[in-house]
mmCIF file of C-alpha atoms in Angstrom:
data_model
loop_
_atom_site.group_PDB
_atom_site.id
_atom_site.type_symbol
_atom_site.label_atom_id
_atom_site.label_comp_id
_atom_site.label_asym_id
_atom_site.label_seq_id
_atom_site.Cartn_x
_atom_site.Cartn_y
_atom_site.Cartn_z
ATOM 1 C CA UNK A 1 -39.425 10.345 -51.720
ATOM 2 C CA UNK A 2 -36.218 9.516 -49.879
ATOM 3 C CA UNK A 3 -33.658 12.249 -49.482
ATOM 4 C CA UNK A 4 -30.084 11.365 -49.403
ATOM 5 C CA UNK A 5 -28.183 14.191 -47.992
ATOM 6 C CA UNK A 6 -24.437 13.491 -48.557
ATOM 7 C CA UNK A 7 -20.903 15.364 -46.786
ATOM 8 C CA UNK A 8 -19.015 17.109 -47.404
ATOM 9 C CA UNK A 9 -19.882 17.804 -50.976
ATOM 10 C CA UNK A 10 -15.914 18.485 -52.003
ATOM 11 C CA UNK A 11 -12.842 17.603 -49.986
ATOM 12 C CA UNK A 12 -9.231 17.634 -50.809
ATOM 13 C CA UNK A 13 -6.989 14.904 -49.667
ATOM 14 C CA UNK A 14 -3.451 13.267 -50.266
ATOM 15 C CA UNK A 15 -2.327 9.939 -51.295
ATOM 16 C CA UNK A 16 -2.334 7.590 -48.553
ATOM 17 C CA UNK A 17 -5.074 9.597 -46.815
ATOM 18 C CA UNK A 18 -7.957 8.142 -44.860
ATOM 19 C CA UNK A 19 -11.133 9.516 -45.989
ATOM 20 C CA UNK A 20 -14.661 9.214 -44.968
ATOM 21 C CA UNK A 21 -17.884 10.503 -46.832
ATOM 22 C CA UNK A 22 -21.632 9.966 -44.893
ATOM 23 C CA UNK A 23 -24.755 9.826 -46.327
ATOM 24 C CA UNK A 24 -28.002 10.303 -44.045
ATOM 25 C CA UNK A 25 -31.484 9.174 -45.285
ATOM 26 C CA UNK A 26 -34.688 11.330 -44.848
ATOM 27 C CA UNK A 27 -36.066 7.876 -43.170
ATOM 28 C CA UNK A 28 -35.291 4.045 -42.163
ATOM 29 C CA UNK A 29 -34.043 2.254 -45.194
ATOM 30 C CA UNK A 30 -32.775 -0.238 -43.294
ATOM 31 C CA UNK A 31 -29.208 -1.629 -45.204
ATOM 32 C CA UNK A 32 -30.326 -0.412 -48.744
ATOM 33 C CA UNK A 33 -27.776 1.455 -49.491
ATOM 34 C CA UNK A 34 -24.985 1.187 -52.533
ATOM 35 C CA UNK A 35 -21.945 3.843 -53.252
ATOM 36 C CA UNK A 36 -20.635 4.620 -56.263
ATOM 37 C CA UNK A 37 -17.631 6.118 -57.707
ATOM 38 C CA UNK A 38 -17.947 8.148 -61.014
ATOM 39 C CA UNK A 39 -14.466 9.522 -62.766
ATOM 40 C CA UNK A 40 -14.766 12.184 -65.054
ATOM 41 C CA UNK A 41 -16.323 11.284 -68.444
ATOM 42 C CA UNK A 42 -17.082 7.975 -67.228
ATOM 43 C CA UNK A 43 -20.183 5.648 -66.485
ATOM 44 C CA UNK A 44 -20.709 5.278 -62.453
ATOM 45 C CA UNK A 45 -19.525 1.914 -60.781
ATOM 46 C CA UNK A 46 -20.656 0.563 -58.104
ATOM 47 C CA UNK A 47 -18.328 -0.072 -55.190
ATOM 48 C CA UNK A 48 -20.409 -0.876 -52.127
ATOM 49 C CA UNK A 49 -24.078 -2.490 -52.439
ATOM 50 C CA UNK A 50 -25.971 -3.256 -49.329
ATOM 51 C CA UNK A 51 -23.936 -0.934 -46.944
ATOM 52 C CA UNK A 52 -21.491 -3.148 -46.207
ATOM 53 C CA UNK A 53 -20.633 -5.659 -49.440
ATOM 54 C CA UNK A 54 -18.378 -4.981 -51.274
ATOM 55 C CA UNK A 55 -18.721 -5.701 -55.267
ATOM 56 C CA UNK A 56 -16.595 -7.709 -57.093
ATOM 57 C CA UNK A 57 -13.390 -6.712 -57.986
ATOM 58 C CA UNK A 58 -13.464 -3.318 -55.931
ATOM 59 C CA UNK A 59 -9.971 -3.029 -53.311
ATOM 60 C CA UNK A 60 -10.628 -3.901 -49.892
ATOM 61 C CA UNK A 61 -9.373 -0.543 -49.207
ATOM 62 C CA UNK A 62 -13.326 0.746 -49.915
ATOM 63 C CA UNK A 63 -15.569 -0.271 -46.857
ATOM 64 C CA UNK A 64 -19.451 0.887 -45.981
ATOM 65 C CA UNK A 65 -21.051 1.114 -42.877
ATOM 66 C CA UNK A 66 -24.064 1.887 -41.302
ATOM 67 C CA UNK A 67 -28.334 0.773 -41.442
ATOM 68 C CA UNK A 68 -30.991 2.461 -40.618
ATOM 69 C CA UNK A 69 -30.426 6.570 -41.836
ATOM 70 C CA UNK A 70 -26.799 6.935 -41.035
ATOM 71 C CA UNK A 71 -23.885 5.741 -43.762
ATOM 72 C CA UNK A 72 -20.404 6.113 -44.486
ATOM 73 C CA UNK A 73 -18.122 5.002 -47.513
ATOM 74 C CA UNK A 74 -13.879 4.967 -46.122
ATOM 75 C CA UNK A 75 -11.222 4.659 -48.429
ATOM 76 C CA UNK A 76 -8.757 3.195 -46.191
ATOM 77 C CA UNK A 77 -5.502 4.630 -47.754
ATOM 78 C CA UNK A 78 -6.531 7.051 -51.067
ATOM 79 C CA UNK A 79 -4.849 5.992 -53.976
ATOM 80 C CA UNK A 80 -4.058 8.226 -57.084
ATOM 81 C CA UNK A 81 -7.262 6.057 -59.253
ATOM 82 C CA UNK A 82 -9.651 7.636 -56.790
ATOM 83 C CA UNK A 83 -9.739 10.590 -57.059
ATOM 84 C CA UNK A 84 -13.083 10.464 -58.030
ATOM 85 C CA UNK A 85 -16.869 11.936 -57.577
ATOM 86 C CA UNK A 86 -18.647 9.289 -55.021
ATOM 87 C CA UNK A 87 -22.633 9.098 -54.953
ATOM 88 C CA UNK A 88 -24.771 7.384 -52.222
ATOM 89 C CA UNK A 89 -28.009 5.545 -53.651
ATOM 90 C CA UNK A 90 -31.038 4.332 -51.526
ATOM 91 C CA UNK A 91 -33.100 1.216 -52.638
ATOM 92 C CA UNK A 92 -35.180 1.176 -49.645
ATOM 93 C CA UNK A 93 -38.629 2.407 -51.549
ATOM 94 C CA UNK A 94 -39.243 4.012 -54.764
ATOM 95 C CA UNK A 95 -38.271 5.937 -56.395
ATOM 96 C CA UNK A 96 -34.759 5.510 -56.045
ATOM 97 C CA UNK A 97 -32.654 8.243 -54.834
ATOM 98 C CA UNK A 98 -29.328 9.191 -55.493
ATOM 99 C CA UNK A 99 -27.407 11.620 -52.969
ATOM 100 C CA UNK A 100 -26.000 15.068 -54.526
ATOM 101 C CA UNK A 101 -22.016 13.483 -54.309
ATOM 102 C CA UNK A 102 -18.667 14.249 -53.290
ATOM 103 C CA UNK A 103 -15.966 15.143 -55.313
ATOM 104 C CA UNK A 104 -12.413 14.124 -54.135
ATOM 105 C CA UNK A 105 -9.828 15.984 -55.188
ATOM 106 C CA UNK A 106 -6.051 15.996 -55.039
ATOM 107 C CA UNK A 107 -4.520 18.673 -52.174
ATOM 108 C CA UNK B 1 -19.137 -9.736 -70.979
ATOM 109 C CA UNK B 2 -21.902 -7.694 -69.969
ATOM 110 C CA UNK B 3 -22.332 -4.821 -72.516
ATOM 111 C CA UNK B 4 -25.034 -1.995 -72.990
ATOM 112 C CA UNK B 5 -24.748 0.344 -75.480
ATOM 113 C CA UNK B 6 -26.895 3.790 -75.280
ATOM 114 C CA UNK B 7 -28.428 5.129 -78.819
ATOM 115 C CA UNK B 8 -30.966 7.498 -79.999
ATOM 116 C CA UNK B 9 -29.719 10.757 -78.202
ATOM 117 C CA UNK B 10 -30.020 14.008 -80.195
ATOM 118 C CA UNK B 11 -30.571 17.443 -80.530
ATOM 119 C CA UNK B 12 -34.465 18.368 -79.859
ATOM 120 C CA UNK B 13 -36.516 21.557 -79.280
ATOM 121 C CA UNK B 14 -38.734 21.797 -76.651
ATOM 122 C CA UNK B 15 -42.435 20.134 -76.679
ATOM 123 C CA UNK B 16 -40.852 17.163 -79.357
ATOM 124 C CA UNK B 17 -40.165 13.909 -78.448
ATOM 125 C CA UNK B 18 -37.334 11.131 -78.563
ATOM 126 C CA UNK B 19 -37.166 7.355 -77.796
ATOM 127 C CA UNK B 20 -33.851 6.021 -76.777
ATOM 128 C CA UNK B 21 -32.822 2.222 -76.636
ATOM 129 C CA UNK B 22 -30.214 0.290 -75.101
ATOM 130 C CA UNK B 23 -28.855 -2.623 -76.766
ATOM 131 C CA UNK B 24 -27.933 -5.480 -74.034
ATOM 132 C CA UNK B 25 -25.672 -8.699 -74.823
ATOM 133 C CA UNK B 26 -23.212 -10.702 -72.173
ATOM 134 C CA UNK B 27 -26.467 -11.668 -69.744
ATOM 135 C CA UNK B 28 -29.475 -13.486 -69.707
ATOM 136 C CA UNK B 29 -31.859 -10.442 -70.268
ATOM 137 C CA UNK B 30 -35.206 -11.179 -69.085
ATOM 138 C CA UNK B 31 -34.278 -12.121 -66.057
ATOM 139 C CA UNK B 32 -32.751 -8.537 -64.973
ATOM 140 C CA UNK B 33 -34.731 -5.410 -64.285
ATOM 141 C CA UNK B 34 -33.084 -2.616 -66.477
ATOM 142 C CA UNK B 35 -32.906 1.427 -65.636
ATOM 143 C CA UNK B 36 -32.595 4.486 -66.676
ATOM 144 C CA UNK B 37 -30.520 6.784 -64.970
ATOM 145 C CA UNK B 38 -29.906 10.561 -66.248
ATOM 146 C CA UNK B 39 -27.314 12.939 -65.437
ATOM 147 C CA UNK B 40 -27.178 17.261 -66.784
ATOM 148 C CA UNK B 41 -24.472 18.788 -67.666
ATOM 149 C CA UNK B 42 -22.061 18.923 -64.166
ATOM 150 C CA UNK B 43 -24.460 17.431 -62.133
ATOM 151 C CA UNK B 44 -24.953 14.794 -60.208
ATOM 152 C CA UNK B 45 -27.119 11.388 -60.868
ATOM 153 C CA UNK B 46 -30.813 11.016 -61.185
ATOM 154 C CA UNK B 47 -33.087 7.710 -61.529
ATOM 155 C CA UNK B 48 -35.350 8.360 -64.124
ATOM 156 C CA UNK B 49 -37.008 4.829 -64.691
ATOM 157 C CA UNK B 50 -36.635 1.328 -64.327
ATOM 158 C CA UNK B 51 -38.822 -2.052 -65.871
ATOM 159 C CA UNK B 52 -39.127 -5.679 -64.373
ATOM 160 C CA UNK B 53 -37.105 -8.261 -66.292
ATOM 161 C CA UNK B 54 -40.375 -9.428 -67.715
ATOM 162 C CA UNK B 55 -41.242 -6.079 -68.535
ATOM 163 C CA UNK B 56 -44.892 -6.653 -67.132
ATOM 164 C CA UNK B 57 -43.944 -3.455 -64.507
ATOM 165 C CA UNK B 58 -42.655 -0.299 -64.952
ATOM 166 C CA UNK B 59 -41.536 2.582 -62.061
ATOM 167 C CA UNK B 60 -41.105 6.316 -62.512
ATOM 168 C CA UNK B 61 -39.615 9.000 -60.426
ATOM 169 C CA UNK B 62 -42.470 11.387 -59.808
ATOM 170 C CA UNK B 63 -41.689 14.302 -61.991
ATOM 171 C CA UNK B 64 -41.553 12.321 -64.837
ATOM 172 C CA UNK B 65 -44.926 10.081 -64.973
ATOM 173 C CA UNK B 66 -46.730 10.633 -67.857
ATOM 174 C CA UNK B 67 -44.267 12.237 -70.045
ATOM 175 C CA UNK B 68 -41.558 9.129 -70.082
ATOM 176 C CA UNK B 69 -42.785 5.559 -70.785
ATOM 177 C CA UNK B 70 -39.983 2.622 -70.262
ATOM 178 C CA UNK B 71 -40.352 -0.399 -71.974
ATOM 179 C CA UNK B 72 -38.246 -3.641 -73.436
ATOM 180 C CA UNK B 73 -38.171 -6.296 -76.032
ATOM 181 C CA UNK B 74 -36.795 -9.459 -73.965
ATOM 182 C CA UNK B 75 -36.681 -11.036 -78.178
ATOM 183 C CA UNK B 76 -34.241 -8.645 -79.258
ATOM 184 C CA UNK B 77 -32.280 -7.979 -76.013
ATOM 185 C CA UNK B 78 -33.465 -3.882 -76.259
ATOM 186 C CA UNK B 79 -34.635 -1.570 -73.520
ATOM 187 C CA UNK B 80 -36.312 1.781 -74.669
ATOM 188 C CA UNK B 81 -37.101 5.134 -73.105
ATOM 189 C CA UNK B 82 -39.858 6.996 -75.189
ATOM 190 C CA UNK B 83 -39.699 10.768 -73.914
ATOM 191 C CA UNK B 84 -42.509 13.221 -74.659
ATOM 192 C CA UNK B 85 -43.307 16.759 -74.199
ATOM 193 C CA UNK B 86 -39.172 17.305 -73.899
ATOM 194 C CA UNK B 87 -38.339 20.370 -71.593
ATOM 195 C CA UNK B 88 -35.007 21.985 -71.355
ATOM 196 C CA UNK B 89 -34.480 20.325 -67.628
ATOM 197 C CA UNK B 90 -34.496 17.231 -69.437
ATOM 198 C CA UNK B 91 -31.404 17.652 -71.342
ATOM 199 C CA UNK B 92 -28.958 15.301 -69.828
ATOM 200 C CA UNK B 93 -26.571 12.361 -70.495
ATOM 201 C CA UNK B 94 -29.132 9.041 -70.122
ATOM 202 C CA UNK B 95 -27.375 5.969 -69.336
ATOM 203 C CA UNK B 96 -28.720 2.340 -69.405
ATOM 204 C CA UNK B 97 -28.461 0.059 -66.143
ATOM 205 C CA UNK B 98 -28.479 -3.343 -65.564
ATOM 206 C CA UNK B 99 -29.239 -4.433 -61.922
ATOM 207 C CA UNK B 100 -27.898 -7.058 -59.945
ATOM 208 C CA UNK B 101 -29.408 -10.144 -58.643
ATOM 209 C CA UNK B 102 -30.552 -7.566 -55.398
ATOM 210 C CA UNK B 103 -33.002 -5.222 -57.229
ATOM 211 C CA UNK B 104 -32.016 -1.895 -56.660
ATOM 212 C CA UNK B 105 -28.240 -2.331 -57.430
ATOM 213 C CA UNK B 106 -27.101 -1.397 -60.567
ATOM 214 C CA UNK B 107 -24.064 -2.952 -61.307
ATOM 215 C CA UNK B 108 -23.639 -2.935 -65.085
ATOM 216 C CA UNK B 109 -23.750 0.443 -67.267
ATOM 217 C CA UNK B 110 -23.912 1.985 -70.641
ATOM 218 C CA UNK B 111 -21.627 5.028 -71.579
ATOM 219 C CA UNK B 112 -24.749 6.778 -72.151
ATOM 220 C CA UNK B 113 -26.133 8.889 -75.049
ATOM 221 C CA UNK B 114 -26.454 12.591 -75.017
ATOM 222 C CA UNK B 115 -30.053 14.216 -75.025
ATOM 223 C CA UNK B 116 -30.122 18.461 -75.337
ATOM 224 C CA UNK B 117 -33.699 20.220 -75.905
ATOM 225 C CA UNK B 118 -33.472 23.559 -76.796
ATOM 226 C CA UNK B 119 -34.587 25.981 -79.254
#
């Protein structure tokens, strides 16, 4: 199985705050790579499918990069709605794989 | 409007067994593979299962072959998840997926239903 090892697992950031989370792969999944966001008691959404594409109706302030076993998700400029738990997911082979997340938090 | 909606969760003791379903409306289902995706208690997310939009093929993660079977009715719009030989690991919220036109990417879900095996 693909690992998804994802960091930093917590972080604590302001409004208006650049932030970056990375997710590495165990191996080469090429581009097939989504992120998530997750509030509390809510159903995940998808934000970023593909590495790079982002899904309909998510801000451009969300952007993915990265192919191959390296990935990052930036929020451009955090905004009080994200404060949020973010999950990497790898559809390069099955089973799919979810990384362990990363819960933003307000500083 | 794309809308799943999560049923069959309860309360079980270890060893029994549950099926869950997933009513789907808003899409045309049999062309869309469906998941299941599971999440305990303050942790994070787990694929448990997923079924081609046909429903001719069916994928597992590897701890759970043999005790979980996935399956749909394309006729009624329904995805189950028949669960066997329940342990307490499995206690977990489920939620339903729908993936997007790229296989893989599930961009549509459920609010989930609420599984707990115990004694």
């Amino acid at each position: 199985d693909i690992q998804l090892t994802q960091s930093p697992s917590a972080l604590s950031a302001s409004v208006g705050d650049r932030v970056t989370i990375t997710c590495q792969a165990s191996q080469d999944i090429t581009n097939s790579l989504n992120w998530y966001q997750q509030k509390l008691g809510e159903a995940p959404k998808v934000l970023i499918y593909g590495s790079s594409n982002l899904e309909t109706g998510v801000p451009s302030r969300f952007s993915g990069r990265g192919s191959g076993t390296d990935f990052t998700l930036t929020i451009s400029s955090l905004q009080p709605e994200d404060f949020a738990t973010y999950y990497c997911q790898q559809y390069g082979s099955l089973p799919l794989t979810f990384g362990g997340g990363t819960k933003v938090e307000m500083k | 409007e794309v809308q799943l909606l999560e049923s069959g969760g309860a309360f079980v003791q270890p060893g029994g067994s549950l099926r869950l379903s997933c009513a789907a409306s808003g899409f045309t289902f049999s062309k869309f593979v469906m998941s299941w995706v599971r999440q305990a208690p303050g942790k994070g997310l787990e694929w448990v299962s997923a079924v081609s939009g046909s429903g001719d093929k069916s994928y597992y993660t590897d701890s759970l072959k043999g005790r979980f079977i996935i399956s749909r009715d394309n006729s009624k719009n329904m995805v189950y998840l028949q669960m066997n030989s329940l342990r307490a690991g499995d206690t977990a919220l489920y939620y339903c997926a729908k993936d997007s036109v790229v296989q893989g990417v599930m961009n549509h879900w459920g609010h989930g239903t609420l599984v707990t095996v115990s004694s």
